[in-house]
XYZ file of N, CA and C in Angstrom:
717
model
N 66.581 35.520 93.556
C 66.691 35.534 92.058
C 65.856 34.677 91.227
N 65.285 35.273 90.324
C 64.653 35.185 89.698
C 65.150 34.079 88.447
N 64.114 32.801 88.091
C 64.243 32.563 87.463
C 63.824 32.462 85.672
N 63.872 31.994 84.925
C 63.374 32.783 84.012
C 61.964 31.531 83.353
N 61.079 31.678 82.988
C 60.107 31.529 82.769
C 60.111 30.462 81.976
N 59.059 28.975 81.388
C 59.919 28.545 80.533
C 59.206 29.130 78.959
N 59.439 28.312 77.828
C 58.375 29.298 76.905
C 56.979 27.959 76.436
N 56.566 28.913 76.077
C 54.808 28.296 76.520
C 54.741 27.900 74.686
N 54.940 26.768 73.879
C 54.422 27.137 72.641
C 53.864 27.375 72.132
N 53.740 27.530 70.670
C 52.144 28.325 70.249
C 51.252 26.878 69.419
N 49.837 27.088 70.049
C 49.160 26.145 70.021
C 48.204 27.000 68.789
N 48.271 26.544 68.035
C 47.705 26.247 66.051
C 45.988 26.343 66.604
N 45.520 26.979 66.429
C 43.785 26.913 66.620
C 43.897 25.930 65.558
N 42.586 24.952 65.594
C 42.056 23.573 64.878
C 41.435 23.848 63.725
N 41.722 23.538 62.553
C 41.957 24.096 60.766
C 40.188 23.640 61.526
N 39.558 24.398 60.627
C 37.680 23.747 60.865
C 37.487 22.843 59.380
N 36.527 21.807 60.048
C 36.862 21.085 59.151
C 35.957 20.753 57.686
N 36.935 19.920 56.767
C 35.860 20.676 55.399
C 35.340 19.378 54.917
N 33.821 19.575 54.815
C 32.847 19.081 54.329
C 32.639 18.860 52.832
N 33.204 17.297 52.633
C 33.137 17.248 51.188
C 31.698 16.599 50.569
N 31.292 17.728 49.669
C 29.993 17.074 49.781
C 30.109 16.348 48.115
N 29.563 15.578 47.905
C 29.434 14.808 47.436
C 28.855 15.260 45.892
N 29.716 14.708 44.620
C 29.828 15.131 43.292
C 28.273 15.098 42.603
N 27.804 16.390 41.904
C 26.277 15.813 41.330
C 25.739 14.730 40.780
N 25.485 13.855 40.822
C 25.184 12.585 40.062
C 25.284 11.168 41.077
N 25.991 11.799 41.909
C 26.578 11.275 42.873
C 25.882 10.888 44.261
N 25.825 9.326 44.931
C 25.186 9.184 45.788
C 26.227 9.845 47.367
N 25.961 9.380 48.658
C 26.761 9.614 49.348
C 27.544 8.900 49.775
N 27.607 7.388 48.949
C 28.258 6.834 49.052
C 29.461 6.763 47.975
N 29.242 7.686 47.426
C 29.962 7.947 46.211
C 29.652 7.003 44.154
N 28.786 6.082 44.728
C 28.509 5.717 44.149
C 28.261 7.117 42.698
N 28.231 6.420 41.052
C 27.793 7.337 40.365
C 25.868 6.761 40.610
N 25.288 7.897 40.113
C 23.385 7.879 39.396
C 23.413 7.491 38.457
N 22.854 7.148 38.096
C 22.119 7.170 36.381
C 21.258 8.182 35.983
N 21.233 9.128 36.225
C 19.655 9.986 36.892
C 19.148 10.270 34.781
N 19.390 9.737 34.195
C 19.070 9.697 33.012
C 17.880 8.626 32.631
N 18.484 7.535 33.388
C 18.071 6.146 33.434
C 16.811 6.597 34.530
N 17.060 7.283 35.390
C 15.961 6.938 36.508
C 14.824 7.948 36.104
N 13.587 7.072 36.225
C 12.674 7.185 35.270
C 12.364 7.545 33.849
N 13.055 6.585 33.319
C 13.291 6.735 31.914
C 12.924 6.260 30.938
N 11.961 4.678 31.927
C 10.672 4.233 30.921
C 10.048 5.184 30.939
N 9.875 6.057 32.026
C 8.178 6.052 32.003
C 7.786 7.945 30.913
N 9.792 8.015 30.753
C 10.075 9.519 30.226
C 9.449 8.785 28.647
N 10.167 7.308 28.379
C 9.927 7.152 26.883
C 8.773 7.434 26.214
N 7.942 6.063 27.419
C 6.635 6.209 27.324
C 5.943 7.040 27.095
N 6.285 8.653 27.768
C 5.271 9.569 27.564
C 6.006 10.299 26.412
N 7.049 10.015 25.987
C 7.193 10.839 24.739
C 6.607 9.983 23.350
N 6.621 8.857 23.542
C 5.836 8.049 22.722
C 4.773 8.325 22.332
N 3.889 8.282 23.273
C 2.363 8.686 23.748
C 2.233 9.888 22.467
N 3.494 10.920 23.301
C 2.866 11.968 22.524
C 3.401 12.485 21.095
N 3.719 11.303 20.521
C 4.508 12.153 19.273
C 2.850 11.806 18.289
N 2.344 12.366 16.995
C 1.881 12.756 16.740
C 0.803 11.695 15.840
N 0.310 11.047 15.713
C -0.513 9.575 14.900
C -0.739 10.478 13.378
N 0.240 9.829 12.904
C 0.809 9.777 11.286
C 0.412 8.800 10.206
N -0.977 8.622 9.373
C -1.555 8.115 8.528
C -0.676 8.233 7.571
N -0.598 6.588 7.102
C 0.291 6.117 5.600
C -0.837 5.391 5.081
N -0.367 5.201 3.857
C -1.330 4.440 2.720
C -0.336 2.709 2.832
N -1.454 1.586 3.125
C -1.148 0.890 3.025
C -1.742 -0.007 1.589
N -1.225 -0.446 1.559
C -1.625 -1.916 0.315
C -2.066 -2.893 0.736
N -3.022 -3.398 0.412
C -3.972 -4.787 1.249
C -4.290 -5.923 0.537
N -4.042 -7.415 0.140
C -4.715 -7.218 -0.571
C -5.731 -8.313 -0.356
N -6.690 -9.019 -1.279
C -8.114 -9.313 -1.301
C -8.607 -10.286 -2.072
N -9.404 -10.935 -2.141
C -9.600 -11.908 -2.664
C -10.032 -11.141 -4.288
N -10.129 -12.631 -5.166
C -10.191 -11.645 -6.564
C -11.498 -11.493 -6.847
N -11.216 -10.504 -7.682
C -12.769 -9.264 -7.955
C -13.446 -9.284 -6.486
N -12.850 -9.150 -5.708
C -13.837 -8.375 -4.438
C -13.332 -7.014 -3.696
N -12.421 -6.436 -4.738
C -12.448 -4.693 -4.343
C -13.359 -4.524 -3.584
N -14.660 -4.114 -4.705
C -15.190 -3.097 -4.275
C -16.105 -4.057 -3.013
N -15.917 -4.693 -2.178
C -17.146 -5.629 -1.630
C -16.158 -5.188 0.061
N -14.941 -5.304 -0.375
C -14.222 -5.021 1.219
C -13.828 -3.819 1.182
N -14.137 -2.874 0.162
C -13.764 -1.288 0.046
C -15.805 -0.750 0.958
N -16.420 -1.454 0.918
C -17.847 -1.292 1.540
C -17.748 -1.595 2.834
N -17.374 -3.037 3.103
C -17.840 -4.243 4.357
C -16.356 -3.153 5.240
N -15.374 -2.906 4.950
C -14.161 -1.605 6.148
C -14.940 -0.851 6.165
N -16.037 -0.002 5.213
C -15.912 1.249 5.576
C -16.420 0.728 6.485
N -18.174 0.604 6.428
C -19.027 -0.086 7.770
C -17.843 -0.293 9.002
N -16.970 -1.692 8.717
C -16.260 -2.187 10.026
C -16.163 -0.596 10.891
N -15.466 -0.259 9.782
C -14.415 1.276 10.904
C -15.333 2.260 11.493
N -16.800 2.317 11.341
C -17.504 3.074 11.886
C -18.123 2.279 13.236
N -18.160 0.951 12.542
C -18.717 -0.196 13.797
C -17.734 -0.228 15.111
N -16.583 -0.342 14.704
C -15.427 -0.979 15.619
C -14.980 -0.037 16.200
N -15.136 2.025 15.655
C -14.949 3.111 16.501
C -13.348 3.580 16.368
N -12.644 3.057 14.477
C -11.421 3.293 14.424
C -11.336 4.283 13.246
N -13.143 5.088 12.861
C -13.249 5.143 11.453
C -12.410 7.092 11.295
N -11.676 7.066 12.817
C -10.700 8.367 13.044
C -9.663 8.815 12.534
N -9.149 6.658 12.456
C -7.933 5.732 11.714
C -7.640 5.279 11.177
N -8.663 5.131 10.348
C -8.686 4.173 8.851
C -9.602 5.706 8.180
N -8.765 6.225 7.379
C -9.353 7.461 7.323
C -9.705 7.387 5.345
N -9.283 6.792 4.566
C -9.605 6.458 3.154
C -9.218 4.883 2.384
N -10.439 4.591 2.171
C -9.779 3.428 0.923
C -10.630 3.730 -0.409
N -9.065 2.946 -1.141
C -9.213 3.530 -2.437
C -8.896 2.291 -3.650
N -9.728 2.186 -4.741
C -9.283 1.466 -5.674
C -8.922 1.891 -6.460
N -7.959 1.931 -6.989
C -7.384 2.883 -8.259
C -7.651 2.292 -9.665
N -7.975 3.202 -10.414
C -9.290 2.622 -11.161
C -8.782 3.472 -12.911
N -8.828 2.638 -13.699
C -8.904 4.090 -15.068
C -10.007 3.793 -16.376
N -10.490 5.082 -16.800
C -11.713 4.731 -17.462
C -11.609 3.439 -18.318
N -12.518 3.033 -19.188
C -12.467 2.169 -20.545
C -13.106 1.549 -20.974
N -13.556 1.148 -21.846
C -14.764 1.079 -22.796
C -15.430 -0.593 -23.366
N -16.231 -0.705 -22.750
C -15.729 -2.672 -23.485
C -16.630 -2.731 -24.934
N -16.296 -3.495 -26.053
C -17.520 -3.789 -26.615
C -17.911 -4.785 -26.873
N -19.232 -4.919 -26.620
C -20.237 -5.652 -26.517
C -20.520 -6.157 -27.870
N -20.792 -7.523 -27.319
C -21.324 -8.600 -28.523
C -22.243 -8.501 -30.299
N -22.816 -7.387 -29.536
C -23.627 -6.740 -30.453
C -23.398 -5.203 -31.450
N -22.098 -4.559 -30.728
C -21.040 -4.192 -31.756
C -21.661 -2.377 -30.575
N -22.164 -2.364 -29.461
C -22.597 -1.614 -28.818
C -21.311 -1.319 -27.918
N -21.055 -0.198 -27.502
C -20.263 0.138 -26.407
C -21.165 0.546 -24.357
N -19.488 -0.186 -24.062
C -20.122 0.334 -22.762
C -19.114 0.848 -22.063
N -18.952 2.080 -21.197
C -18.103 2.573 -20.389
C -17.723 1.665 -18.902
N -17.108 1.667 -18.469
C -16.534 0.728 -17.736
C -15.247 1.214 -17.077
N -14.809 0.909 -15.564
C -13.868 1.185 -14.805
C -12.363 -0.154 -15.021
N -11.195 0.053 -15.408
C -10.647 -1.379 -15.001
C -9.104 -0.652 -13.948
N -9.191 -1.675 -13.295
C -8.632 -2.091 -11.593
C -7.106 -2.031 -12.461
N -5.994 -0.773 -11.775
C -4.679 -0.110 -12.288
C -4.299 -2.145 -11.389
N -4.472 -2.207 -10.144
C -4.013 -2.879 -9.467
C -5.124 -4.088 -8.982
N -5.125 -4.947 -9.952
C -6.862 -6.192 -9.716
C -6.425 -6.595 -8.175
N -7.364 -7.457 -7.313
C -7.075 -7.805 -6.523
C -6.014 -7.384 -4.575
N -5.740 -5.696 -4.925
C -5.470 -4.733 -3.725
C -6.435 -3.953 -4.382
N -6.688 -3.545 -2.806
C -7.099 -2.214 -2.118
C -6.286 -1.557 -0.916
N -6.273 -0.502 -1.575
C -5.051 1.189 -0.999
C -5.911 1.392 0.690
N -5.174 1.763 1.736
C -6.012 1.938 2.845
C -5.168 3.386 3.180
N -5.256 4.876 3.743
C -4.573 5.198 4.853
C -5.286 5.349 5.833
N -4.292 5.146 6.493
C -4.601 4.368 7.967
C -3.505 4.515 9.499
N -3.654 4.922 10.717
C -3.009 4.985 11.118
C -2.941 4.111 11.799
N -1.673 2.983 11.954
C -1.461 1.754 12.193
C -1.566 1.409 12.975
N -2.573 0.716 14.002
C -1.848 0.034 15.998
C -2.824 -0.963 16.060
N -3.225 -1.310 16.845
C -3.765 -3.037 16.984
C -5.179 -3.082 16.439
N -6.137 -1.925 16.449
C -7.091 -1.598 16.687
C -7.312 -1.838 15.037
N -6.741 -1.107 14.164
C -7.053 -0.712 13.043
C -6.840 -1.885 11.728
N -4.873 -2.768 12.866
C -5.296 -3.369 12.097
C -5.787 -4.863 12.105
N -5.735 -5.104 13.163
C -7.565 -5.853 13.132
C -8.728 -5.745 12.512
N -9.203 -4.619 12.716
C -9.967 -3.931 11.537
C -10.171 -4.483 10.407
N -8.841 -4.268 9.886
C -8.665 -4.762 8.095
C -8.612 -6.160 8.477
N -7.706 -6.395 9.237
C -7.333 -8.218 9.095
C -8.505 -8.980 8.994
N -9.750 -8.753 9.899
C -10.424 -10.004 10.489
C -11.839 -9.463 8.948
N -11.698 -8.666 7.966
C -12.492 -8.308 7.717
C -12.521 -8.740 6.347
N -14.099 -9.902 6.137
C -14.141 -10.796 5.184
C -13.784 -10.489 3.286
N -12.778 -11.726 3.140
C -12.022 -11.663 1.887
C -11.197 -10.462 1.390
N -10.205 -10.058 2.865
C -9.029 -10.062 3.388
C -8.201 -10.645 3.357
N -6.974 -10.877 2.545
C -6.201 -11.522 2.821
C -4.955 -11.265 3.717
N -4.565 -10.684 3.708
C -3.078 -10.033 3.992
C -2.607 -8.166 3.955
N -1.923 -7.836 5.115
C -0.994 -6.481 4.617
C -0.400 -7.287 3.328
N -0.235 -5.835 2.165
C 1.374 -5.992 1.596
C 2.349 -5.517 2.464
N 3.529 -6.697 3.159
C 4.565 -6.035 3.829
C 6.199 -6.815 3.967
N 6.646 -6.940 4.771
C 7.344 -7.745 5.418
C 7.573 -8.862 5.821
N 7.461 -10.558 5.430
C 7.121 -11.078 6.189
C 8.115 -11.412 7.722
N 7.965 -11.561 9.132
C 8.847 -11.951 9.962
C 9.114 -13.207 9.669
N 9.799 -13.801 9.847
C 10.616 -15.181 9.791
C 10.145 -15.626 11.029
N 9.909 -17.125 11.408
C 9.730 -17.629 12.771
C 11.160 -18.073 13.063
N 11.207 -18.322 14.238
C 12.667 -18.199 14.772
C 12.669 -20.191 14.847
N 12.170 -21.180 14.718
C 12.136 -22.476 14.603
C 10.530 -22.683 13.542
N 10.677 -23.852 13.014
C 9.469 -24.547 12.267
C 9.776 -23.796 11.089
N 8.844 -24.434 10.402
C 8.675 -23.962 8.598
C 7.405 -23.192 8.461
N 6.217 -22.594 9.726
C 5.045 -22.438 9.390
C 5.631 -20.638 8.816
N 4.770 -20.661 8.043
C 5.049 -18.664 7.774
C 5.367 -18.003 8.847
N 5.747 -16.912 8.968
C 5.585 -16.049 9.960
C 4.557 -14.703 9.705
N 4.949 -13.766 11.145
C 3.779 -12.836 10.573
C 4.274 -11.646 9.540
N 3.345 -10.769 8.948
C 3.562 -10.106 7.670
C 3.204 -8.787 9.088
N 4.740 -8.360 8.595
C 4.493 -6.225 9.368
C 3.811 -5.908 8.111
N 3.056 -5.036 8.229
C 2.641 -4.113 7.200
C 3.493 -3.002 6.817
N 3.514 -2.732 4.864
C 4.866 -1.628 5.145
C 4.034 -0.664 3.871
N 4.057 0.370 5.173
C 3.799 1.652 4.373
C 3.891 1.580 3.313
N 3.595 2.134 2.381
C 3.569 2.698 0.832
C 4.269 4.572 0.684
N 6.188 4.112 0.154
C 6.615 5.877 -0.376
C 5.473 6.651 -0.754
N 5.605 8.091 -0.937
C 5.173 8.988 -1.320
C 5.262 9.056 -2.755
N 6.347 8.290 -3.131
C 6.922 8.376 -4.800
C 5.547 7.221 -4.699
N 6.031 5.867 -3.750
C 4.957 4.864 -4.899
C 3.350 5.622 -5.007
N 2.877 6.499 -4.292
C 1.246 6.616 -3.685
C 1.126 7.596 -5.433
N 1.903 8.972 -4.973
C 2.362 9.312 -6.734
C 1.979 8.691 -7.688
N 2.749 7.590 -8.376
C 3.274 6.723 -9.178
C 1.456 5.921 -9.185
N 0.681 5.639 -8.714
C -0.390 4.894 -8.583
C -1.683 5.708 -8.711
N -1.572 6.375 -8.023
C -2.983 7.804 -8.268
C -2.568 8.782 -9.860
N -1.277 8.748 -10.337
C -1.061 9.593 -10.990
C -0.898 8.153 -12.560
N -1.213 6.998 -12.414
C -1.518 6.162 -13.124
C -3.179 6.267 -13.443
N -3.415 6.252 -12.606
C -4.941 6.481 -12.721
C -5.581 7.128 -13.217
N -5.238 8.577 -12.998
C -5.562 9.915 -13.571
C -4.833 9.808 -14.980
N -4.223 9.699 -15.517
C -3.769 9.954 -16.677
C -3.749 8.762 -17.745
N -3.622 7.594 -17.525
C -4.247 6.609 -18.564
C -5.435 7.101 -19.315
N -5.073 6.862 -20.820
C -6.653 6.742 -21.389
C -7.282 5.788 -21.708
N -7.938 5.736 -21.890
C -9.601 4.940 -21.639
C -8.923 3.742 -22.618
N -8.728 2.454 -22.169
C -8.919 1.273 -23.219
C -9.670 0.712 -23.553
N -10.068 0.668 -25.144
C -11.709 -0.453 -25.487
C -10.756 -2.030 -25.471
N -12.225 -2.427 -24.722
C -11.982 -4.296 -24.639
C -13.291 -4.699 -25.015
N -12.445 -5.953 -25.421
C -13.076 -6.947 -26.438
C -13.515 -7.792 -26.243
N -14.985 -8.750 -26.263
C -14.805 -10.109 -25.517
C -14.390 -11.080 -26.896
N -13.569 -10.928 -26.497
C -13.236 -11.299 -28.128
C -11.133 -12.194 -28.032
N -11.822 -13.133 -27.932
C -10.616 -14.260 -28.571
C -9.891 -15.300 -29.857
N -8.998 -15.816 -29.753
C -8.620 -16.446 -30.530
C -9.102 -17.607 -31.682
N -9.613 -17.851 -32.691
C -10.716 -17.946 -33.068
C -11.841 -18.054 -32.964
N -12.701 -16.555 -32.256
C -13.713 -16.425 -32.408
C -14.284 -15.846 -34.115
N -15.244 -15.879 -34.276
C -15.919 -15.612 -35.518
C -16.638 -14.094 -35.753
N -15.996 -13.424 -36.664
C -15.891 -11.839 -36.474
C -17.029 -11.177 -37.978
N -17.956 -10.797 -37.698
C -18.232 -9.419 -39.309
C -17.975 -8.441 -39.099
N -16.913 -8.068 -40.087
C -16.558 -6.303 -40.658
C -18.250 -5.110 -40.186
N -18.262 -4.708 -39.886
C -19.306 -3.813 -40.270
C -18.442 -2.673 -40.480
N -17.874 -2.322 -40.601
C -16.989 -0.887 -41.401
C -15.726 -1.317 -42.188
N -15.374 -0.220 -42.506
C -14.345 -0.263 -43.595
C -14.578 -0.666 -44.881
N -13.534 -0.708 -45.768
C -13.198 -1.278 -46.862
C -13.430 -2.759 -46.718
N -13.362 -3.567 -45.672
C -13.876 -5.054 -45.682
C -14.467 -4.484 -45.090
N -15.508 -4.082 -45.076
C -17.297 -4.197 -44.531
C -18.233 -5.681 -45.515
N -18.986 -6.020 -44.451
C -20.001 -7.192 -44.870
C -18.768 -8.529 -44.687
N -17.668 -8.538 -44.797
C -16.298 -9.654 -45.125
C -16.738 -10.326 -43.610
N -16.489 -12.149 -43.477
C -16.598 -12.519 -42.412
C -14.936 -13.074 -42.246
N -15.006 -13.226 -41.363
C -13.682 -13.686 -40.786
C -13.357 -14.970 -39.334
N -11.921 -15.242 -39.089
C -11.805 -15.855 -37.805
C -10.554 -14.901 -37.264
N -10.693 -14.369 -36.188
C -9.701 -14.013 -35.291
C -8.440 -14.658 -35.321
N -7.328 -14.474 -35.195
C -6.229 -14.960 -34.980
C -5.124 -13.893 -34.021
N -5.448 -12.958 -33.515
C -4.853 -12.053 -33.010
C -5.386 -10.729 -32.125
N -5.258 -11.196 -30.611
C -6.167 -9.649 -30.342
C -4.997 -8.472 -29.334
N -5.072 -6.760 -30.041
C -4.443 -6.593 -29.441
C -5.071 -5.565 -28.509
N -5.292 -5.436 -27.132
C -6.285 -4.755 -26.450
C -5.664 -3.527 -26.079
N -4.449 -3.357 -25.791
C -3.706 -1.752 -25.719
C -3.553 -1.429 -26.519
N -3.721 -1.648 -28.313
C -3.988 -0.925 -29.381
C -5.181 -0.664 -29.651
N -6.785 -1.300 -29.464
C -7.842 -1.181 -29.713
C -7.699 -2.496 -30.961
N -6.700 -3.187 -31.216
C -7.532 -3.869 -33.093
C -7.338 -5.129 -32.290
N -7.805 -6.281 -33.732
C -7.067 -7.269 -33.525
C -7.223 -7.531 -35.091
N -5.857 -8.826 -35.479
C -6.204 -9.352 -37.188
C -6.858 -10.554 -37.199
N -7.467 -10.642 -38.074
C -8.502 -11.802 -38.820
C -8.731 -12.294 -40.163
N -8.853 -13.460 -40.023
C -8.379 -14.022 -41.935
C -9.990 -13.896 -41.922
N -9.908 -12.650 -43.609
C -10.720 -12.894 -44.310
C -10.620 -13.501 -45.508
N -11.413 -14.096 -46.198
C -11.277 -14.603 -47.279
C -11.728 -13.776 -48.288
N -10.733 -13.197 -49.266
C -10.625 -12.372 -49.905
C -9.894 -12.743 -51.417
N -10.785 -12.969 -51.999
C -10.378 -13.531 -53.493
C -10.802 -15.230 -53.157
N -10.932 -15.440 -53.392
C -10.832 -17.227 -51.895
C -10.259 -17.409 -51.649
N -8.689 -16.575 -51.114
C -8.179 -16.442 -50.319
C -7.577 -16.294 -49.172
N -7.486 -17.321 -48.215
C -7.616 -16.498 -46.509
C -5.950 -15.646 -46.094
N -6.644 -13.823 -45.838
C -6.271 -13.771 -45.981
C -5.810 -12.770 -44.771
N -4.350 -12.460 -44.681
C -4.887 -11.779 -42.431
C -4.877 -10.065 -42.830
N -5.859 -8.911 -41.724
C -6.197 -8.105 -42.235
C -6.198 -7.756 -40.718
N -5.647 -6.605 -40.430
C -6.292 -5.537 -39.353
C -6.776 -4.486 -38.546
N -7.842 -5.324 -38.158
C -8.976 -4.041 -38.242
C -9.228 -3.223 -37.040
N -9.586 -2.313 -36.289
C -10.323 -2.159 -35.166
C -10.970 -2.568 -34.655
N -11.374 -2.233 -32.945
C -11.880 -2.806 -32.800
C -14.027 -2.247 -33.221
N -14.199 -1.329 -33.521
C -15.031 -0.717 -33.735
C -15.298 -0.663 -35.006
N -14.545 -2.075 -35.741
C -15.457 -2.217 -37.414
C -15.869 -3.427 -37.087
N -15.405 -3.871 -36.208
C -16.082 -5.508 -36.249
C -17.164 -5.956 -34.694
N -18.333 -7.153 -35.105
C -18.881 -7.391 -34.162
C -18.871 -8.507 -34.899
N -19.201 -9.519 -32.868
C -18.531 -10.978 -33.008
C -19.743 -11.358 -33.144
N -19.620 -12.996 -33.630
C -20.447 -13.110 -34.366
C -20.604 -14.639 -33.605
N -22.289 -15.086 -32.688
C -22.814 -16.151 -31.740
C -21.966 -17.676 -32.940
């Protein structure tokens, strides 16, 4: 008698082991990697260095009546210090004028639009700031004062570039303003009328209007002191 063979259980083949690769942006431990930050400082520095250097106009305050001296000195220093390729222009906006001398003659002059200031077109960096600030008779840049955290001492001035509108307005004013006649006269000065209906009259100045190129003087007419308005060109100053 033949005995039945026992049933052999079906053995399923082992399933292949599935390897889970770490997701992009993680390390094998599963921690998320900040790929943007990796090398970020170097990339930022490289991007900053790659930016084109832009020259802007800055206003610089200088000692009274030293505008031309500062301009000439700074032009020389820019070459000496090797920053002439970044300090590009130095301007003193001026308008034409005419000065009436005591003897009645006229002298052509240049009137400063902003006395006590010089405009500099430059690429602002540590070297160019030092070149400007260390120039004799320079007071400082026009800008925003950075207050100190403690103490009452004044803070550092951060140069503020002029806007395009400010620059256009300044140079437009210098180009379009009509010549102004200036005269070395003040209230109380004695004058002689040299032209017009009051020629050869003498008088005393009581008001001077440089914008209108006129003055008012008291003239003795028929024995009475009478205020008369005269053109600068009609008078001469008496010593």
